mmCIF file of C-alpha atoms in Angstrom:
data_model
loop_
_atom_site.group_PDB
_atom_site.id
_atom_site.type_symbol
_atom_site.label_atom_id
_atom_site.label_comp_id
_atom_site.label_asym_id
_atom_site.label_seq_id
_atom_site.Cartn_x
_atom_site.Cartn_y
_atom_site.Cartn_z
ATOM 1 C CA MET E 19 2.147 7.142 -7.764
ATOM 2 C CA PHE E 20 1.777 3.600 -9.050
ATOM 3 C CA LYS E 21 0.192 3.814 -12.505
ATOM 4 C CA ILE E 22 -2.369 1.041 -12.912
ATOM 5 C CA GLY E 23 -4.496 2.279 -15.813
ATOM 6 C CA GLU E 24 -5.800 5.164 -17.902
ATOM 7 C CA ILE E 25 -9.462 5.797 -17.122
ATOM 8 C CA SER E 26 -11.257 8.985 -18.188
ATOM 9 C CA ALA E 27 -12.806 10.842 -15.263
ATOM 10 C CA CYS E 28 -16.150 11.026 -17.073
ATOM 11 C CA GLU E 29 -16.293 7.206 -17.094
ATOM 12 C CA LEU E 30 -16.445 7.361 -13.296
ATOM 13 C CA ALA E 31 -19.409 9.732 -13.332
ATOM 14 C CA GLY E 32 -22.930 8.745 -12.462
ATOM 15 C CA GLU E 33 -25.576 9.422 -9.847
ATOM 16 C CA GLU E 34 -22.965 9.436 -7.066
ATOM 17 C CA PHE E 35 -20.437 11.596 -8.914
ATOM 18 C CA PRO E 36 -22.204 14.131 -11.172
ATOM 19 C CA GLU E 37 -19.179 16.440 -10.769
ATOM 20 C CA LEU E 38 -17.221 14.150 -13.099
ATOM 21 C CA ALA E 39 -19.590 14.387 -16.053
ATOM 22 C CA ARG E 40 -17.905 15.724 -19.202
ATOM 23 C CA ARG E 41 -14.474 15.651 -17.510
ATOM 24 C CA GLU E 42 -12.166 14.085 -20.080
ATOM 25 C CA PHE E 43 -8.871 13.999 -18.180
ATOM 26 C CA LYS E 44 -7.240 10.652 -17.393
ATOM 27 C CA ILE E 45 -6.901 9.037 -13.994
ATOM 28 C CA TYR E 46 -3.898 6.703 -13.622
ATOM 29 C CA GLY E 47 -4.356 5.560 -10.012
ATOM 30 C CA VAL E 48 -4.402 6.874 -6.450
ATOM 31 C CA SER E 49 -1.869 9.066 -4.665
ATOM 32 C CA ASP E 50 -0.968 9.955 -1.097
ATOM 33 C CA PRO E 51 -2.702 13.074 0.316
ATOM 34 C CA GLU E 52 0.618 13.894 1.999
ATOM 35 C CA ALA E 53 2.243 13.960 -1.448
ATOM 36 C CA PRO E 54 -0.625 14.330 -3.954
ATOM 37 C CA GLU E 55 0.078 13.881 -7.658
ATOM 38 C CA SER E 56 -1.635 14.845 -10.894
ATOM 39 C CA ASN E 57 -4.029 12.466 -12.667
ATOM 40 C CA SER E 58 -4.920 10.577 -9.509
ATOM 41 C CA ILE E 59 -7.657 10.004 -6.941
ATOM 42 C CA ILE E 60 -6.754 11.509 -3.568
ATOM 43 C CA TYR E 61 -8.465 10.569 -0.315
ATOM 44 C CA ALA E 62 -7.990 13.632 1.878
ATOM 45 C CA ARG E 63 -8.826 12.333 5.374
ATOM 46 C CA THR E 64 -8.422 15.796 6.905
ATOM 47 C CA ASP E 65 -6.296 18.422 5.189
ATOM 48 C CA VAL E 66 -4.055 17.615 2.265
ATOM 49 C CA SER E 67 -0.442 18.632 1.808
ATOM 50 C CA GLY E 68 0.274 22.257 0.988
ATOM 51 C CA ASP E 69 1.779 20.952 -2.250
ATOM 52 C CA TYR E 70 -1.658 20.126 -3.681
ATOM 53 C CA ALA E 71 -1.920 23.491 -5.450
ATOM 54 C CA GLY E 72 0.449 22.171 -8.119
ATOM 55 C CA VAL E 73 -1.723 19.114 -8.771
ATOM 56 C CA ARG E 74 -3.598 18.968 -12.079
ATOM 57 C CA GLU E 75 -6.480 16.848 -13.414
ATOM 58 C CA SER E 76 -7.130 14.938 -10.202
ATOM 59 C CA ILE E 77 -10.088 14.018 -8.002
ATOM 60 C CA PHE E 78 -10.014 15.019 -4.319
ATOM 61 C CA VAL E 79 -12.457 13.195 -2.024
ATOM 62 C CA THR E 80 -13.014 15.240 1.155
ATOM 63 C CA LYS E 81 -15.483 15.784 3.965
ATOM 64 C CA THR E 82 -18.228 18.318 3.292
ATOM 65 C CA ASP E 83 -16.607 21.066 5.388
ATOM 66 C CA VAL E 84 -13.089 20.828 3.923
ATOM 67 C CA GLU E 85 -11.972 23.748 1.781
ATOM 68 C CA LEU E 86 -9.138 23.482 -0.752
ATOM 69 C CA PRO E 87 -8.221 27.091 -1.517
ATOM 70 C CA GLY E 88 -6.179 27.442 -4.659
ATOM 71 C CA LEU E 89 -7.347 24.122 -6.095
ATOM 72 C CA HIS E 90 -6.618 24.159 -9.827
ATOM 73 C CA GLU E 91 -9.630 24.416 -12.118
ATOM 74 C CA SER E 92 -8.668 21.155 -13.840
ATOM 75 C CA CYS E 93 -9.269 19.245 -10.576
ATOM 76 C CA VAL E 94 -12.548 18.090 -9.037
ATOM 77 C CA GLN E 95 -13.424 18.116 -5.349
ATOM 78 C CA ILE E 96 -16.046 15.595 -4.266
ATOM 79 C CA ARG E 97 -17.484 16.403 -0.836
ATOM 80 C CA ALA E 98 -19.259 13.756 1.213
ATOM 81 C CA ALA E 99 -20.405 13.310 4.803
ATOM 82 C CA MET E 100 -19.460 9.632 4.542
ATOM 83 C CA GLN E 101 -16.124 10.367 2.944
ATOM 84 C CA LYS E 102 -14.536 6.912 3.135
ATOM 85 C CA SER E 103 -17.665 5.293 1.705
ATOM 86 C CA MET E 104 -17.588 7.691 -1.240
ATOM 87 C CA TYR E 105 -13.889 6.970 -1.766
ATOM 88 C CA GLY E 106 -14.560 3.229 -1.664
ATOM 89 C CA VAL E 107 -17.378 3.435 -4.222
ATOM 90 C CA LEU E 108 -15.179 5.550 -6.518
ATOM 91 C CA LEU E 109 -12.305 3.057 -6.295
ATOM 92 C CA GLU E 110 -14.639 0.129 -6.958
ATOM 93 C CA ARG E 111 -15.851 1.872 -10.115
ATOM 94 C CA PHE E 112 -12.261 2.590 -11.163
ATOM 95 C CA ARG E 113 -11.228 -1.036 -10.590
ATOM 96 C CA ALA E 114 -14.191 -2.329 -12.593
ATOM 97 C CA LEU E 115 -12.977 -0.346 -15.625
ATOM 98 C CA LEU E 116 -9.430 -1.746 -15.546
ATOM 99 C CA PRO E 117 -8.393 -4.434 -18.051
ATOM 100 C CA LYS E 118 -8.927 -7.993 -16.840
ATOM 101 C CA PRO E 119 -6.280 -10.298 -18.343
ATOM 102 C CA ALA E 120 -7.132 -13.983 -18.239
ATOM 103 C CA LEU E 121 -5.340 -16.457 -15.994
ATOM 104 C CA GLN E 122 -3.371 -19.222 -17.661
ATOM 105 C CA GLN E 123 -1.907 -22.410 -16.242
ATOM 106 C CA ARG E 124 1.876 -22.619 -16.121
ATOM 107 C CA ASP E 125 3.777 -25.491 -14.491
ATOM 108 C CA GLY E 126 1.101 -26.100 -11.890
ATOM 109 C CA SER E 127 0.384 -22.435 -11.103
ATOM 110 C CA PHE E 128 -2.175 -19.939 -12.406
ATOM 111 C CA VAL E 129 -0.678 -16.686 -13.660
ATOM 112 C CA SER E 130 -2.093 -13.670 -15.466
ATOM 113 C CA GLU E 131 -1.407 -13.619 -19.183
ATOM 114 C CA ASP E 132 0.182 -10.157 -18.848
ATOM 115 C CA LEU E 133 2.809 -11.337 -16.312
ATOM 116 C CA LYS E 134 6.285 -9.982 -17.109
ATOM 117 C CA LEU E 135 9.168 -12.196 -16.047
ATOM 118 C CA GLY E 136 12.900 -11.528 -15.984
ATOM 119 C CA ALA E 137 15.590 -14.111 -16.629
ATOM 120 C CA ASN E 138 16.060 -17.198 -14.451
ATOM 121 C CA VAL E 139 12.809 -16.938 -12.484
ATOM 122 C CA SER E 140 11.516 -20.002 -10.657
ATOM 123 C CA ILE E 141 7.797 -20.245 -9.803
ATOM 124 C CA ALA E 142 6.850 -23.320 -7.761
ATOM 125 C CA PRO E 143 3.466 -25.081 -8.181
ATOM 126 C CA PHE E 144 0.171 -23.917 -6.654
ATOM 127 C CA CYS E 145 0.910 -20.188 -6.935
ATOM 128 C CA VAL E 146 -1.595 -17.578 -8.134
ATOM 129 C CA ILE E 147 -0.237 -14.405 -9.747
ATOM 130 C CA GLY E 148 -2.604 -11.577 -10.684
ATOM 131 C CA ALA E 149 -2.685 -8.824 -13.294
ATOM 132 C CA ASP E 150 -0.062 -6.141 -13.841
ATOM 133 C CA VAL E 151 2.778 -7.982 -12.089
ATOM 134 C CA VAL E 152 6.458 -7.628 -12.984
ATOM 135 C CA ILE E 153 9.106 -9.996 -11.559
ATOM 136 C CA GLY E 154 12.801 -9.245 -12.085
ATOM 137 C CA ASP E 155 15.785 -11.494 -12.753
ATOM 138 C CA ASN E 156 16.917 -14.415 -10.578
ATOM 139 C CA CYS E 157 13.806 -14.566 -8.388
ATOM 140 C CA ARG E 158 12.293 -17.582 -6.628
ATOM 141 C CA ILE E 159 8.590 -17.834 -5.780
ATOM 142 C CA GLY E 160 7.678 -20.584 -3.304
ATOM 143 C CA ALA E 161 4.777 -23.014 -3.558
ATOM 144 C CA GLY E 162 1.325 -21.742 -2.692
ATOM 145 C CA THR E 163 2.253 -18.064 -2.781
ATOM 146 C CA VAL E 164 -0.411 -15.557 -3.871
ATOM 147 C CA ILE E 165 0.709 -12.370 -5.616
ATOM 148 C CA LYS E 166 -2.230 -10.043 -6.233
ATOM 149 C CA ASP E 167 -2.571 -7.290 -8.867
ATOM 150 C CA HIS E 168 -0.211 -4.325 -9.374
ATOM 151 C CA VAL E 169 3.000 -5.708 -7.853
ATOM 152 C CA ARG E 170 6.609 -4.964 -8.812
ATOM 153 C CA ILE E 171 9.314 -7.367 -7.647
ATOM 154 C CA GLY E 172 12.970 -6.503 -8.202
ATOM 155 C CA ASN E 173 15.959 -8.710 -8.948
ATOM 156 C CA ASN E 174 17.344 -11.489 -6.734
ATOM 157 C CA VAL E 175 14.226 -11.689 -4.541
ATOM 158 C CA GLU E 176 13.281 -14.895 -2.741
ATOM 159 C CA ILE E 177 9.663 -15.383 -1.648
ATOM 160 C CA GLN E 178 9.168 -18.657 0.174
ATOM 161 C CA GLU E 179 6.109 -20.860 0.579
ATOM 162 C CA HIS E 180 2.571 -19.572 1.173
ATOM 163 C CA CYS E 181 3.334 -15.857 1.214
ATOM 164 C CA LEU E 182 0.655 -13.252 0.452
ATOM 165 C CA ILE E 183 1.861 -10.274 -1.583
ATOM 166 C CA GLY E 184 -0.222 -7.219 -2.491
ATOM 167 C CA VAL E 185 -3.306 -8.392 -0.601
ATOM 168 C CA ASP E 186 -5.933 -6.117 0.934
ATOM 169 C CA ASP E 187 -5.523 -5.025 4.545
ATOM 170 C CA LEU E 188 -8.309 -3.978 6.935
ATOM 171 C CA ASN E 189 -9.666 -0.542 5.984
ATOM 172 C CA THR E 190 -13.420 -0.886 5.842
ATOM 173 C CA TYR E 191 -16.356 1.300 4.873
ATOM 174 C CA ARG E 192 -20.106 0.764 4.803
ATOM 175 C CA LEU E 193 -22.594 1.298 2.018
ATOM 176 C CA ASP E 194 -26.062 2.823 2.382
ATOM 177 C CA ASP E 195 -27.640 -0.587 2.984
ATOM 178 C CA ASP E 196 -25.100 -1.226 5.808
ATOM 179 C CA VAL E 197 -23.098 -3.707 3.739
ATOM 180 C CA CYS E 198 -19.493 -3.731 4.958
ATOM 181 C CA ARG E 199 -16.700 -3.609 2.368
ATOM 182 C CA ASP E 200 -12.915 -3.176 2.349
ATOM 183 C CA LEU E 201 -11.301 -0.348 0.395
ATOM 184 C CA PRO E 202 -9.847 -1.543 -2.924
ATOM 185 C CA HIS E 203 -6.070 -1.449 -2.472
ATOM 186 C CA LEU E 204 -5.044 0.111 -5.778
ATOM 187 C CA ALA E 205 -1.848 1.930 -4.767
ATOM 188 C CA GLY E 206 0.314 -1.104 -5.530
ATOM 189 C CA THR E 207 3.171 -2.994 -3.887
ATOM 190 C CA ILE E 208 6.922 -2.842 -4.530
ATOM 191 C CA ILE E 209 9.562 -5.327 -3.369
ATOM 192 C CA GLU E 210 13.010 -3.974 -4.137
ATOM 193 C CA ASP E 211 16.140 -5.936 -5.114
ATOM 194 C CA GLY E 212 17.590 -8.592 -2.833
ATOM 195 C CA CYS E 213 14.669 -8.987 -0.416
ATOM 196 C CA LEU E 214 13.763 -12.197 1.407
ATOM 197 C CA LEU E 215 10.273 -13.190 2.554
ATOM 198 C CA LEU E 216 10.118 -16.344 4.657
ATOM 199 C CA ALA E 217 7.210 -18.782 4.641
ATOM 200 C CA GLY E 218 3.808 -17.295 5.393
ATOM 201 C CA ALA E 219 4.917 -13.659 5.239
ATOM 202 C CA VAL E 220 2.279 -11.058 4.356
ATOM 203 C CA LEU E 221 2.926 -7.769 2.544
ATOM 204 C CA ALA E 222 -0.285 -5.780 2.052
ATOM 205 C CA ALA E 223 -0.905 -3.443 -0.882
ATOM 206 C CA GLY E 224 -1.458 0.270 -0.390
ATOM 207 C CA ASP E 225 -4.867 1.910 -0.632
ATOM 208 C CA SER E 226 -3.658 5.531 -0.713
ATOM 209 C CA ARG E 227 0.112 5.189 -1.196
ATOM 210 C CA THR E 228 2.331 2.401 -2.482
ATOM 211 C CA THR E 229 3.585 -0.190 0.005
ATOM 212 C CA VAL E 230 7.371 -0.564 -0.339
ATOM 213 C CA LEU E 231 9.750 -3.189 1.049
ATOM 214 C CA GLY E 232 13.192 -1.624 0.711
ATOM 215 C CA ARG E 233 16.278 -3.196 -0.835
ATOM 216 C CA SER E 234 17.773 -6.226 0.951
ATOM 217 C CA SER E 235 15.078 -6.264 3.641
ATOM 218 C CA VAL E 236 13.493 -9.365 5.154
ATOM 219 C CA ILE E 237 10.099 -10.363 6.537
ATOM 220 C CA GLY E 238 10.379 -13.377 8.836
ATOM 221 C CA LEU E 239 8.242 -16.462 9.227
ATOM 222 C CA LEU E 240 4.553 -15.419 9.441
ATOM 223 C CA GLY E 241 5.499 -11.749 9.789
ATOM 224 C CA ASP E 242 3.180 -9.159 8.290
ATOM 225 C CA VAL E 243 3.449 -5.607 6.980
ATOM 226 C CA GLY E 244 0.254 -3.576 6.620
ATOM 227 C CA HIS E 245 -1.068 -1.304 3.878
ATOM 228 C CA ASN E 246 0.667 1.938 2.887
ATOM 229 C CA CYS E 247 3.861 1.011 4.776
ATOM 230 C CA VAL E 248 7.319 2.048 3.576
ATOM 231 C CA ILE E 249 10.176 -0.104 4.893
ATOM 232 C CA GLY E 250 13.708 1.227 4.437
ATOM 233 C CA GLU E 251 16.702 -0.671 3.084
ATOM 234 C CA HIS E 252 18.401 -3.490 5.023
ATOM 235 C CA SER E 253 15.599 -3.720 7.602
ATOM 236 C CA SER E 254 14.309 -6.883 9.296
ATOM 237 C CA ILE E 255 10.731 -7.660 10.305
ATOM 238 C CA GLY E 256 10.947 -10.660 12.655
ATOM 239 C CA GLY E 257 8.822 -13.777 12.640
ATOM 240 C CA LYS E 258 5.202 -13.341 13.783
ATOM 241 C CA SER E 259 5.743 -9.588 14.154
ATOM 242 C CA SER E 260 3.204 -7.104 12.812
ATOM 243 C CA ILE E 261 3.729 -3.657 11.302
ATOM 244 C CA SER E 262 0.395 -1.843 11.240
ATOM 245 C CA GLY E 263 -0.813 0.291 8.352
ATOM 246 C CA HIS E 264 0.816 3.497 7.084
ATOM 247 C CA CYS E 265 4.056 3.104 9.053
ATOM 248 C CA ASP E 266 7.445 4.433 7.970
ATOM 249 C CA LEU E 267 10.514 2.415 8.955
ATOM 250 C CA GLY E 268 13.983 3.753 8.289
ATOM 251 C CA GLU E 269 17.082 1.870 7.136
ATOM 252 C CA HIS E 270 18.739 -0.928 9.130
ATOM 253 C CA VAL E 271 15.733 -1.173 11.477
ATOM 254 C CA TYR E 272 15.288 -4.398 13.456
ATOM 255 C CA ILE E 273 11.829 -5.493 14.581
ATOM 256 C CA ALA E 274 12.240 -8.587 16.768
ATOM 257 C CA PRO E 275 9.887 -11.604 16.612
ATOM 258 C CA MET E 276 6.325 -11.090 17.868
ATOM 259 C CA ALA E 277 6.760 -7.310 18.175
ATOM 260 C CA VAL E 278 3.903 -5.013 17.138
ATOM 261 C CA THR E 279 3.604 -1.402 16.037
ATOM 262 C CA THR E 280 0.460 0.690 16.006
ATOM 263 C CA ASN E 281 -0.552 2.407 12.778
ATOM 264 C CA ARG E 282 1.001 5.598 11.365
ATOM 265 C CA MET E 283 4.207 5.208 13.342
ATOM 266 C CA ARG E 284 7.681 6.345 12.349
ATOM 267 C CA VAL E 285 10.711 4.260 13.254
ATOM 268 C CA GLY E 286 14.076 5.907 12.746
ATOM 269 C CA ASP E 287 17.202 4.468 11.141
ATOM 270 C CA ARG E 288 18.956 1.678 13.068
ATOM 271 C CA ALA E 289 16.198 1.551 15.711
ATOM 272 C CA TYR E 290 15.516 -1.712 17.554
ATOM 273 C CA LEU E 291 12.172 -2.990 18.859
ATOM 274 C CA GLY E 292 12.601 -5.925 21.226
ATOM 275 C CA ILE E 293 10.958 -9.316 21.205
ATOM 276 C CA GLY E 294 7.231 -9.163 21.944
ATOM 277 C CA ALA E 295 7.283 -5.380 22.386
ATOM 278 C CA THR E 296 4.300 -3.180 21.508
ATOM 279 C CA ALA E 297 5.275 0.233 20.138
ATOM 280 C CA ILE E 298 2.599 2.913 20.482
ATOM 281 C CA ARG E 299 4.779 5.969 19.809
ATOM 282 C CA ASP E 300 7.393 6.883 17.228
ATOM 283 C CA ILE E 301 10.833 5.360 17.836
ATOM 284 C CA PRO E 302 13.766 7.736 17.261
ATOM 285 C CA ALA E 303 16.835 6.704 15.267
ATOM 286 C CA ASP E 304 19.380 4.465 17.075
ATOM 287 C CA GLU E 305 17.029 3.838 19.998
ATOM 288 C CA LYS E 306 16.280 0.443 21.548
ATOM 289 C CA GLN E 307 12.838 -0.165 23.038
ATOM 290 C CA PHE E 308 11.356 -3.119 24.920
ATOM 291 C CA GLY E 309 8.137 -3.984 26.730
ATOM 292 C CA ASN E 310 4.415 -3.258 26.472
ATOM 293 C CA PRO E 311 4.082 -0.398 25.916
ATOM 294 C CA ALA E 312 7.582 -0.195 24.489
ATOM 295 C CA ARG E 313 10.021 2.050 26.353
ATOM 296 C CA ARG E 314 13.546 3.217 25.738
ATOM 297 C CA VAL E 315 16.346 1.199 27.302
ATOM 298 C CA LEU E 316 18.328 3.329 29.735
ATOM 299 C CA GLU E 317 22.060 2.732 29.710
ATOM 300 C CA LYS E 318 23.547 1.860 33.079
ATOM 301 C CA LYS E 319 26.283 4.169 34.213
ATOM 302 C CA GLN E 320 29.446 2.315 35.207
#
């Protein structure tokens, strides 16, 4: 879990959430229903992991007919017919209670006053860097890049011009008056050591689990990685390619330019997705796939 604050559960109470009244435990952020953690908000789309019984002082948002047998007494289950809408309203309330550091001008960019910088960091003009951001040693941030809230960037990372880091991805809900809103992406974004993001790359924040770009990985020119994705070490996302939300890519994966994956896919270690391919099923380790829909390449027998 990516800790983004310490908000008492009772502060989130109100007409929508009477179950939280007089609950004094702290909420630090959101966590993945497949790996739920204590002191978090958990959006259980269907059933949650069997490991939830060990979770303490958390809020589970479920559909009205979902049972959580063995749920610890310190936790709260909020049932709702419009589950995603309830989750969105809860996250909006949580975000509104977080600290709001002011932006300050620095060398032609606007950065949050709580920005933490390592040694030898270069930030070009016209960047905007939000709250709760940490940037490691020997990093370069290109002109016009936007880094939203709750981002961790490791050492020796290069982010070129006009990249978007930690931004919201499409995951909408509707309020009672039919107003459409996007879920607040509060699960954070991590870029590990040695990564490279070419101009115009997009790395979306997570809304239920942290988005991670693994060590020494690259996102090519105008490539994008969706919310809740975990990209393994030494992987390459080609230019103008798109990794949809909640995908898991292994290590040494190669996604060629203009390739696309559907959401919630798993791509095994050393797998290869060819140029312009559209993957609609999981790709096993060491397999090469091409085409639309993507298919495995059959080796010719000599």
